């Protein structure tokens, strides 16, 4: 990545942000207001970002007493609204192969692809959560069955996308022929778990068919990604770990009979921004006050081995002398460094040194100025830790304008990003060839 431009996506599970206090400081209610989501997508497109990545979860995980669901109401519905207000940015969301039939996946994502003029992407995932299976009235299947269905579903979905060929032509009012049915044919595929007759009743988009994303995970998931994915989202914690994941992915892709560059890898990276580093910390404290920090103070005290009675007063010399950092805390050194600089416990927590758990704990990230954010991104790209990254924001309504208006221009000045879009489809953005139907190397090996 050191000598070429990087790719850039924005993770937007909902329009508040990752920090649990973001919804309380938002100017507008964002969970059910699709306009807020649409405006965030438009802002990301103004910054030339390549795609929106909208994850999904099909069960209620959060305690709604303290905040909204982490995932949007229905990502395909929301992205359909986004498709009509944007022109270039890619639209990627998840659909589980565990619950959806291939025909449904093929139809819905092809419809989004046509509506957006070739900007749709499918994050193809199997589910594992018992709550999700319970919502669909199903038992959790054995792992081997789950991945058998994943392979069948992807292959049949792609075959359905190829069931209406470009050779079917365009509607011709003069001759009265709408389409040539010789090029719209059933697929008649049946696996052990799913199947479809076809054909699909929607023609190809400008990019042929949607781009397939998959997560970087272990074992069977990685093997599937190597065979089918065009983009892979990953969660390395360090640039070195990211580079190792990229190298492993490249190796598996080549073993699957593909060129190493056929798959683009996107690590997640979280940002809390301010015009200056101090501004970023001040805003984090606003978010922390909104969310409450009592539980974090207790964790901080446990890491330091002291009692904290006042969160707005720096630690005393006696407290600093008594520090006994927890031996299993990877962040203890950084916390002690901040404490010895005279910061209050509230300010120390604003640096994000105590994780609130969940997705937040899995992301590398930084709290600081746009220049500092660009420095971190450049470090990761020069380390070969990805073909780009998927940006996660602590407070979308606060951080996204700063990222678009300040971080992106710095990346462009450094030669890491183009000045504008170089094409109109998601495949154009990712540098991928058109594909229509199941890849020949797959269909010649083992159809579903």
Coordinates of C-alpha atoms in Angstrom, one line a residue:
X1 CA 0.0 0.0 0.0
X2 CA 2.9 2.4 0.4
X3 CA 2.9 3.4 -3.3
X4 CA -0.8 3.4 -4.2
X5 CA -4.0 5.1 -3.1
X6 CA -6.0 3.6 -0.4
X7 CA -9.7 2.7 -0.3
X8 CA -12.0 4.2 2.3
X9 CA -15.3 3.0 3.7
X10 CA -17.6 4.3 6.5
X11 CA -19.2 1.9 8.9
X12 CA -22.7 3.3 9.7
X13 CA -24.7 0.8 11.8
X14 CA -26.9 3.7 12.8
X15 CA -26.6 7.4 12.6
X16 CA -25.5 8.1 16.2
X17 CA -22.1 6.5 16.5
X18 CA -20.2 4.0 18.6
X19 CA -20.1 5.9 21.9
X20 CA -23.1 5.2 24.1
X21 CA -23.4 8.9 24.9
X22 CA -23.7 10.0 21.2
X23 CA -27.5 9.5 21.1
X24 CA -28.0 11.9 24.1
X25 CA -26.1 14.7 22.6
X26 CA -27.4 14.4 19.0
X27 CA -29.2 17.4 17.6
X28 CA -31.9 15.1 16.1
X29 CA -33.3 11.7 17.0
X30 CA -31.5 9.4 14.5
X31 CA -32.8 5.9 15.1
X32 CA -36.1 6.2 13.3
X33 CA -35.3 9.3 11.3
X34 CA -34.1 8.0 8.0
X35 CA -33.2 11.6 6.9
X36 CA -30.4 11.7 9.4
X37 CA -29.0 8.5 8.0
X38 CA -29.4 9.8 4.5
X39 CA -27.6 13.1 5.4
X40 CA -24.7 11.2 6.9
X41 CA -24.4 9.1 3.6
X42 CA -24.5 12.3 1.6
X43 CA -21.8 13.8 3.7
X44 CA -19.6 10.7 3.3
X45 CA -20.1 10.9 -0.5
X46 CA -19.0 14.6 -0.4
X47 CA -15.8 13.3 1.0
X48 CA -15.4 10.8 -1.8
X49 CA -15.7 7.8 0.4
X50 CA -15.9 4.5 -1.5
X51 CA -18.7 2.8 0.3
X52 CA -21.0 2.7 3.3
X53 CA -20.8 -0.5 5.3
X54 CA -24.0 -1.1 7.2
X55 CA -23.9 -4.2 9.4
X56 CA -27.0 -5.9 10.7
X57 CA -28.3 -8.0 13.6
X58 CA -31.6 -9.8 13.5
X59 CA -32.3 -9.8 17.2
X60 CA -32.4 -7.3 20.1
X61 CA -29.2 -7.5 22.0
X62 CA -29.1 -4.1 23.8
X63 CA -30.9 -3.0 27.0
X64 CA -33.1 -0.2 25.6
X65 CA -33.4 1.4 29.0
X66 CA -30.0 3.1 28.3
X67 CA -29.8 3.6 24.6
X68 CA -31.1 2.7 21.1
X69 CA -30.4 -0.5 19.3
X70 CA -26.9 -0.5 17.8
X71 CA -28.2 -1.5 14.3
X72 CA -30.5 0.4 12.0
X73 CA -34.1 -0.5 11.6
X74 CA -33.7 -2.4 8.4
X75 CA -30.5 -1.8 6.4
X76 CA -31.9 -2.7 2.9
X77 CA -34.8 -0.4 3.4
X78 CA -32.6 2.5 4.6
X79 CA -30.1 2.0 1.8
X80 CA -32.9 2.1 -0.7
X81 CA -33.6 5.6 0.5
X82 CA -29.9 6.4 0.4
X83 CA -29.7 5.1 -3.2
X84 CA -32.0 7.9 -4.4
X85 CA -30.1 10.8 -2.7
X86 CA -26.6 9.8 -3.6
X87 CA -24.8 9.1 -6.9
X88 CA -21.4 7.4 -6.3
X89 CA -20.9 5.9 -2.9
X90 CA -21.2 2.2 -2.6
X91 CA -24.0 0.6 -0.5
X92 CA -23.0 -2.5 1.4
X93 CA -25.0 -4.4 4.0
X94 CA -25.4 -7.8 5.5
X95 CA -27.9 -10.6 4.9
X96 CA -27.5 -13.9 6.7
X97 CA -27.3 -17.1 4.6
X98 CA -28.7 -18.9 7.6
X99 CA -32.2 -17.5 7.3
X100 CA -32.7 -16.0 3.8
X101 CA -33.3 -18.1 0.7
X102 CA -30.9 -17.4 -2.2
X103 CA -33.8 -16.2 -4.4
X104 CA -34.7 -13.6 -1.8
X105 CA -31.1 -12.4 -1.4
X106 CA -30.5 -12.3 -5.2
X107 CA -33.7 -10.4 -5.8
X108 CA -33.3 -7.8 -3.0
X109 CA -29.7 -7.0 -3.6
X110 CA -30.1 -7.0 -7.4
X111 CA -33.0 -4.5 -6.9
X112 CA -30.8 -2.3 -4.8
X113 CA -28.0 -2.6 -7.3
X114 CA -30.2 -1.5 -10.2
X115 CA -31.8 1.3 -8.2
X116 CA -28.4 2.6 -7.3
X117 CA -26.9 2.1 -10.8
X118 CA -24.4 -0.5 -9.8
X119 CA -23.4 0.5 -6.2
X120 CA -24.7 -2.5 -4.1
X121 CA -22.6 -4.9 -2.0
X122 CA -23.7 -7.9 0.0
X123 CA -21.9 -8.8 3.2
X124 CA -22.5 -12.5 3.1
X125 CA -22.5 -14.1 6.6
X126 CA -23.8 -17.1 8.4
X127 CA -25.4 -16.5 11.8
X128 CA -24.4 -18.1 15.0
X129 CA -26.4 -16.3 17.8
X130 CA -29.1 -18.5 19.4
X131 CA -31.4 -15.5 19.7
X132 CA -31.3 -14.9 15.9
X133 CA -32.2 -18.5 15.2
X134 CA -35.0 -18.3 17.8
X135 CA -36.4 -15.3 16.0
X136 CA -36.7 -17.4 12.8
X137 CA -38.1 -20.4 14.6
X138 CA -35.0 -22.5 14.0
X139 CA -32.5 -24.4 16.1
X140 CA -28.9 -23.5 15.8
X141 CA -27.4 -25.9 13.3
X142 CA -24.0 -27.7 13.6
X143 CA -21.1 -25.7 12.3
X144 CA -20.6 -27.9 9.2
X145 CA -24.2 -27.5 8.2
X146 CA -24.0 -23.7 8.7
X147 CA -21.1 -23.4 6.3
X148 CA -22.6 -26.0 3.8
X149 CA -25.6 -23.7 3.6
X150 CA -23.3 -20.6 3.2
X151 CA -21.6 -22.1 0.2
X152 CA -24.8 -23.3 -1.4
X153 CA -26.5 -19.9 -0.8
X154 CA -23.7 -17.8 -2.3
X155 CA -23.3 -20.1 -5.4
X156 CA -27.1 -20.1 -6.1
X157 CA -27.4 -16.4 -5.5
X158 CA -24.6 -15.7 -8.0
X159 CA -26.1 -18.1 -10.5
X160 CA -29.4 -16.3 -10.2
X161 CA -27.7 -12.9 -10.8
X162 CA -26.3 -14.5 -14.0
X163 CA -29.7 -15.9 -15.1
X164 CA -30.6 -12.7 -16.9
X165 CA -27.7 -12.0 -19.3
X166 CA -26.8 -8.7 -20.9
X167 CA -27.5 -10.4 -24.3
X168 CA -31.2 -10.3 -23.5
X169 CA -30.9 -6.7 -24.7
X170 CA -32.8 -3.5 -23.9
X171 CA -36.6 -2.9 -24.4
X172 CA -37.3 -2.0 -28.0
X173 CA -40.6 -0.2 -28.5
X174 CA -40.2 -0.2 -32.3
X175 CA -39.9 -4.0 -32.6
X176 CA -42.1 -4.6 -29.6
X177 CA -39.5 -6.9 -28.0
X178 CA -38.9 -6.2 -24.3
X179 CA -36.2 -8.9 -23.8
X180 CA -34.7 -11.9 -25.6
X181 CA -35.8 -14.9 -23.5
X182 CA -33.1 -17.0 -24.9
X183 CA -30.8 -15.1 -22.5
X184 CA -33.1 -15.2 -19.5
X185 CA -32.9 -18.8 -18.4
X186 CA -33.7 -21.0 -15.3
X187 CA -30.7 -22.2 -13.3
X188 CA -32.3 -25.3 -11.8
X189 CA -29.8 -25.6 -8.9
X190 CA -30.6 -27.7 -5.8
X191 CA -28.2 -28.2 -2.9
X192 CA -28.6 -30.2 0.3
X193 CA -30.1 -27.2 2.1
X194 CA -31.2 -24.6 -0.5
X195 CA -32.1 -24.4 -4.1
X196 CA -33.7 -22.3 -6.8
X197 CA -35.3 -22.7 -10.2
X198 CA -34.9 -19.1 -11.5
X199 CA -34.5 -17.1 -13.5
X200 CA -34.4 -13.8 -11.6
X201 CA -36.8 -11.1 -12.9
X202 CA -34.5 -8.2 -12.8
X203 CA -31.8 -7.3 -15.4
X204 CA -28.1 -6.7 -14.6
X205 CA -27.0 -3.3 -13.3
X206 CA -24.2 -1.2 -14.6
X207 CA -21.7 -3.3 -12.6
X208 CA -23.2 -6.6 -13.5
X209 CA -24.0 -7.9 -10.0
X210 CA -23.4 -6.8 -6.4
X211 CA -19.9 -6.9 -4.9
X212 CA -19.6 -9.6 -2.2
X213 CA -18.0 -8.7 1.2
X214 CA -17.3 -11.2 3.9
X215 CA -15.6 -10.9 7.4
X216 CA -12.1 -12.0 8.2
X217 CA -12.7 -14.8 10.7
X218 CA -11.2 -18.3 11.3
X219 CA -11.3 -21.6 9.6
X220 CA -14.3 -22.3 7.3
X221 CA -15.2 -18.6 7.1
X222 CA -11.7 -17.7 5.8
X223 CA -11.9 -20.4 3.2
X224 CA -15.3 -19.2 2.0
X225 CA -14.0 -15.6 1.8
X226 CA -11.0 -16.7 -0.3
X227 CA -13.4 -18.4 -2.8
X228 CA -16.2 -15.8 -3.0
X229 CA -15.4 -12.4 -1.5
X230 CA -14.4 -9.2 -3.3
X231 CA -13.9 -7.3 -0.1
X232 CA -13.0 -8.5 3.4
X233 CA -13.6 -6.5 6.6
X234 CA -11.1 -7.3 9.4
X235 CA -10.4 -6.3 13.0
X236 CA -6.7 -6.4 13.6
X237 CA -5.5 -4.5 16.7
X238 CA -2.1 -3.4 15.4
X239 CA -0.5 -2.6 12.0
X240 CA 1.6 -5.8 12.2
X241 CA -1.4 -8.0 12.9
X242 CA -3.2 -6.3 10.0
X243 CA -0.3 -7.0 7.7
X244 CA -0.3 -10.7 8.8
X245 CA -4.0 -10.9 8.1
X246 CA -3.5 -9.4 4.6
X247 CA -0.7 -11.8 3.8
X248 CA -2.8 -14.8 5.0
X249 CA -5.8 -13.6 2.9
X250 CA -3.7 -13.1 -0.2
X251 CA -2.2 -16.7 0.2
X252 CA -5.7 -18.3 0.6
X253 CA -7.1 -16.3 -2.3
X254 CA -4.2 -17.6 -4.6
X255 CA -4.8 -21.2 -3.3
X256 CA -8.4 -20.8 -4.4
X257 CA -7.3 -20.1 -7.9
X258 CA -7.6 -16.3 -7.9
X259 CA -5.2 -13.4 -8.3
X260 CA -4.0 -12.1 -4.9
X261 CA -5.4 -8.6 -5.6
X262 CA -8.9 -9.9 -6.4
X263 CA -9.8 -9.4 -2.7
X264 CA -9.5 -6.0 -0.9
X265 CA -9.0 -6.1 2.8
X266 CA -10.5 -3.4 5.0
X267 CA -9.5 -3.2 8.7
X268 CA -11.9 -1.3 11.0
X269 CA -10.5 1.9 12.7
X270 CA -12.3 4.1 15.2
X271 CA -12.0 7.8 15.5
X272 CA -13.0 10.5 18.0
X273 CA -12.1 13.8 16.4
X274 CA -11.7 17.5 17.3
X275 CA -10.1 20.4 15.5
X276 CA -7.3 20.0 18.0
X277 CA -6.3 17.1 20.3
X278 CA -7.7 19.0 23.2
X279 CA -11.0 19.6 21.4
X280 CA -11.3 15.9 20.8
X281 CA -10.8 15.2 24.5
X282 CA -13.3 17.8 25.5
X283 CA -15.9 16.3 23.2
X284 CA -15.2 12.8 24.6
X285 CA -15.8 14.2 28.1
X286 CA -19.2 15.5 26.8
X287 CA -20.0 12.1 25.5
X288 CA -18.9 10.4 28.8
X289 CA -21.0 12.8 30.9
X290 CA -24.0 11.9 28.7
X291 CA -23.4 8.1 29.1
X292 CA -22.2 8.1 32.7
X293 CA -18.8 6.9 33.8
X294 CA -19.3 5.4 37.2
X295 CA -18.6 1.9 36.0
X296 CA -15.5 3.1 34.1
X297 CA -14.2 4.8 37.3
X298 CA -14.4 1.5 39.1
X299 CA -12.5 -0.2 36.3
X300 CA -9.9 2.6 36.3
X301 CA -9.4 2.2 40.1
X302 CA -9.0 -1.5 39.7
X303 CA -6.3 -1.1 37.0
X304 CA -4.4 1.3 39.1
X305 CA -4.9 -0.4 42.4
X306 CA -6.2 2.7 44.3
X307 CA -9.4 4.2 45.4
X308 CA -10.8 7.1 43.4
X309 CA -13.1 9.5 45.2
X310 CA -13.1 12.6 43.0
X311 CA -13.1 12.2 39.2
X312 CA -12.4 15.9 38.6
X313 CA -9.3 16.2 40.7
X314 CA -5.8 15.0 39.6
X315 CA -4.3 12.1 41.6
X316 CA -2.3 13.2 44.5
X317 CA 1.4 12.5 44.9
X318 CA 0.5 10.0 47.6
X319 CA -1.9 8.2 45.2
X320 CA 0.6 8.2 42.4
X321 CA 3.2 6.7 44.7
X322 CA 0.8 4.0 45.7
X323 CA -0.1 2.9 42.2
X324 CA 0.0 -0.9 41.7
X325 CA -1.1 -1.4 38.1
X326 CA -2.9 -4.6 37.3
X327 CA -0.5 -7.0 35.7
X328 CA -3.0 -8.2 33.1
X329 CA -4.1 -4.8 31.9
X330 CA -2.5 -3.9 28.5
X331 CA -3.3 -0.3 29.0
X332 CA -1.9 0.2 32.5
X333 CA 1.3 1.8 31.2
X334 CA -0.6 4.4 29.2
X335 CA -3.0 5.1 32.1
X336 CA -0.1 5.7 34.5
X337 CA 1.5 8.0 31.9
X338 CA -1.6 10.1 31.8
X339 CA -2.0 10.2 35.6
X340 CA 1.5 11.4 36.1
X341 CA 0.8 14.3 33.7
X342 CA -1.6 15.7 36.1
X343 CA -4.8 14.7 34.3
X344 CA -8.0 14.1 36.3
X345 CA -9.6 10.6 36.3
X346 CA -12.4 12.1 34.0
X347 CA -9.7 13.3 31.6
X348 CA -7.9 10.0 31.7
X349 CA -11.1 8.1 30.8
X350 CA -11.7 10.5 27.9
X351 CA -8.6 9.1 26.3
X352 CA -10.5 5.8 25.9
X353 CA -8.1 3.8 28.0
X354 CA -10.9 1.8 29.6
X355 CA -13.0 0.0 27.1
X356 CA -16.8 -0.1 27.4
X357 CA -16.6 -3.6 25.9
X358 CA -18.3 -5.0 22.8
X359 CA -17.4 -3.8 19.4
X360 CA -15.6 -0.8 20.7
X361 CA -13.0 -3.0 22.4
X362 CA -12.1 -4.7 19.1
X363 CA -11.2 -1.6 17.1
X364 CA -7.8 0.1 17.0
X365 CA -8.4 3.8 17.0
X366 CA -7.3 7.3 18.1
X367 CA -8.7 10.4 19.8
X368 CA -7.2 13.6 18.4
X369 CA -6.9 16.0 15.6
X370 CA -7.4 15.4 11.9
X371 CA -3.6 15.5 11.4
X372 CA -3.1 12.8 14.0
X373 CA -5.9 10.7 12.4
X374 CA -4.2 11.0 9.0
X375 CA -0.8 10.1 10.6
X376 CA -2.3 6.9 12.0
X377 CA -4.0 6.0 8.8
X378 CA -0.8 6.5 6.9
X379 CA 1.1 4.4 9.3
X380 CA -1.3 1.5 8.8
X381 CA -1.3 1.8 5.0
X382 CA 2.5 2.0 4.8
X383 CA 2.7 -1.1 7.0
X384 CA 0.6 -3.0 4.4
X385 CA -2.2 -3.6 7.0
X386 CA -4.9 -3.3 4.4
X387 CA -6.0 -2.0 1.0
X388 CA -7.9 0.7 2.8
X389 CA -9.9 0.9 6.0
X390 CA -13.5 1.0 7.2
X391 CA -13.9 4.1 9.4
X392 CA -15.9 3.8 12.6
X393 CA -16.9 7.0 14.4
X394 CA -17.6 7.6 18.1
X395 CA -20.2 10.4 17.3
X396 CA -21.3 10.4 13.7
X397 CA -22.9 13.8 13.8
X398 CA -19.8 15.4 15.3
X399 CA -17.0 13.3 13.8
X400 CA -18.1 12.8 10.2
X401 CA -17.9 16.5 9.2
X402 CA -14.4 16.7 10.7
X403 CA -13.3 13.5 8.9
X404 CA -14.7 14.6 5.5
X405 CA -13.6 18.2 5.7
X406 CA -10.3 17.8 7.3
X407 CA -8.9 14.2 7.4
X408 CA -9.8 13.4 3.8
X409 CA -8.0 16.5 2.3
X410 CA -4.9 15.6 4.3
X411 CA -5.0 12.1 2.9
X412 CA -5.3 13.6 -0.6
X413 CA -2.4 15.9 0.0
X414 CA -0.3 12.9 1.0
X415 CA -1.2 11.0 -2.1
X416 CA -3.2 8.4 -0.3
X417 CA -6.6 9.3 -1.8
X418 CA -7.8 10.5 -5.2
X419 CA -9.3 13.9 -5.7
X420 CA -12.7 12.4 -6.6
X421 CA -14.4 9.3 -7.8
X422 CA -12.7 7.6 -10.7
X423 CA -15.9 5.7 -11.7
X424 CA -19.6 5.3 -11.0
X425 CA -20.0 1.8 -9.6
X426 CA -18.8 0.1 -6.5
X427 CA -16.7 -2.3 -8.7
X428 CA -15.1 0.8 -10.3
X429 CA -14.2 2.2 -6.8
X430 CA -12.6 -1.1 -5.7
X431 CA -10.9 -1.8 -9.0
X432 CA -12.8 -5.0 -9.7
X433 CA -13.8 -6.5 -13.0
X434 CA -17.4 -7.0 -13.9
X435 CA -18.9 -10.3 -12.9
X436 CA -22.3 -11.7 -14.0
X437 CA -23.2 -15.0 -12.5
X438 CA -21.1 -17.6 -10.7
X439 CA -17.3 -17.4 -11.4
X440 CA -16.3 -19.9 -14.1
X441 CA -13.6 -21.4 -11.8
X442 CA -16.3 -22.2 -9.2
X443 CA -18.9 -23.6 -11.6
X444 CA -16.4 -25.9 -13.2
X445 CA -15.3 -27.3 -9.8
X446 CA -18.5 -27.9 -7.7
X447 CA -21.8 -26.3 -8.4
X448 CA -24.2 -26.3 -5.5

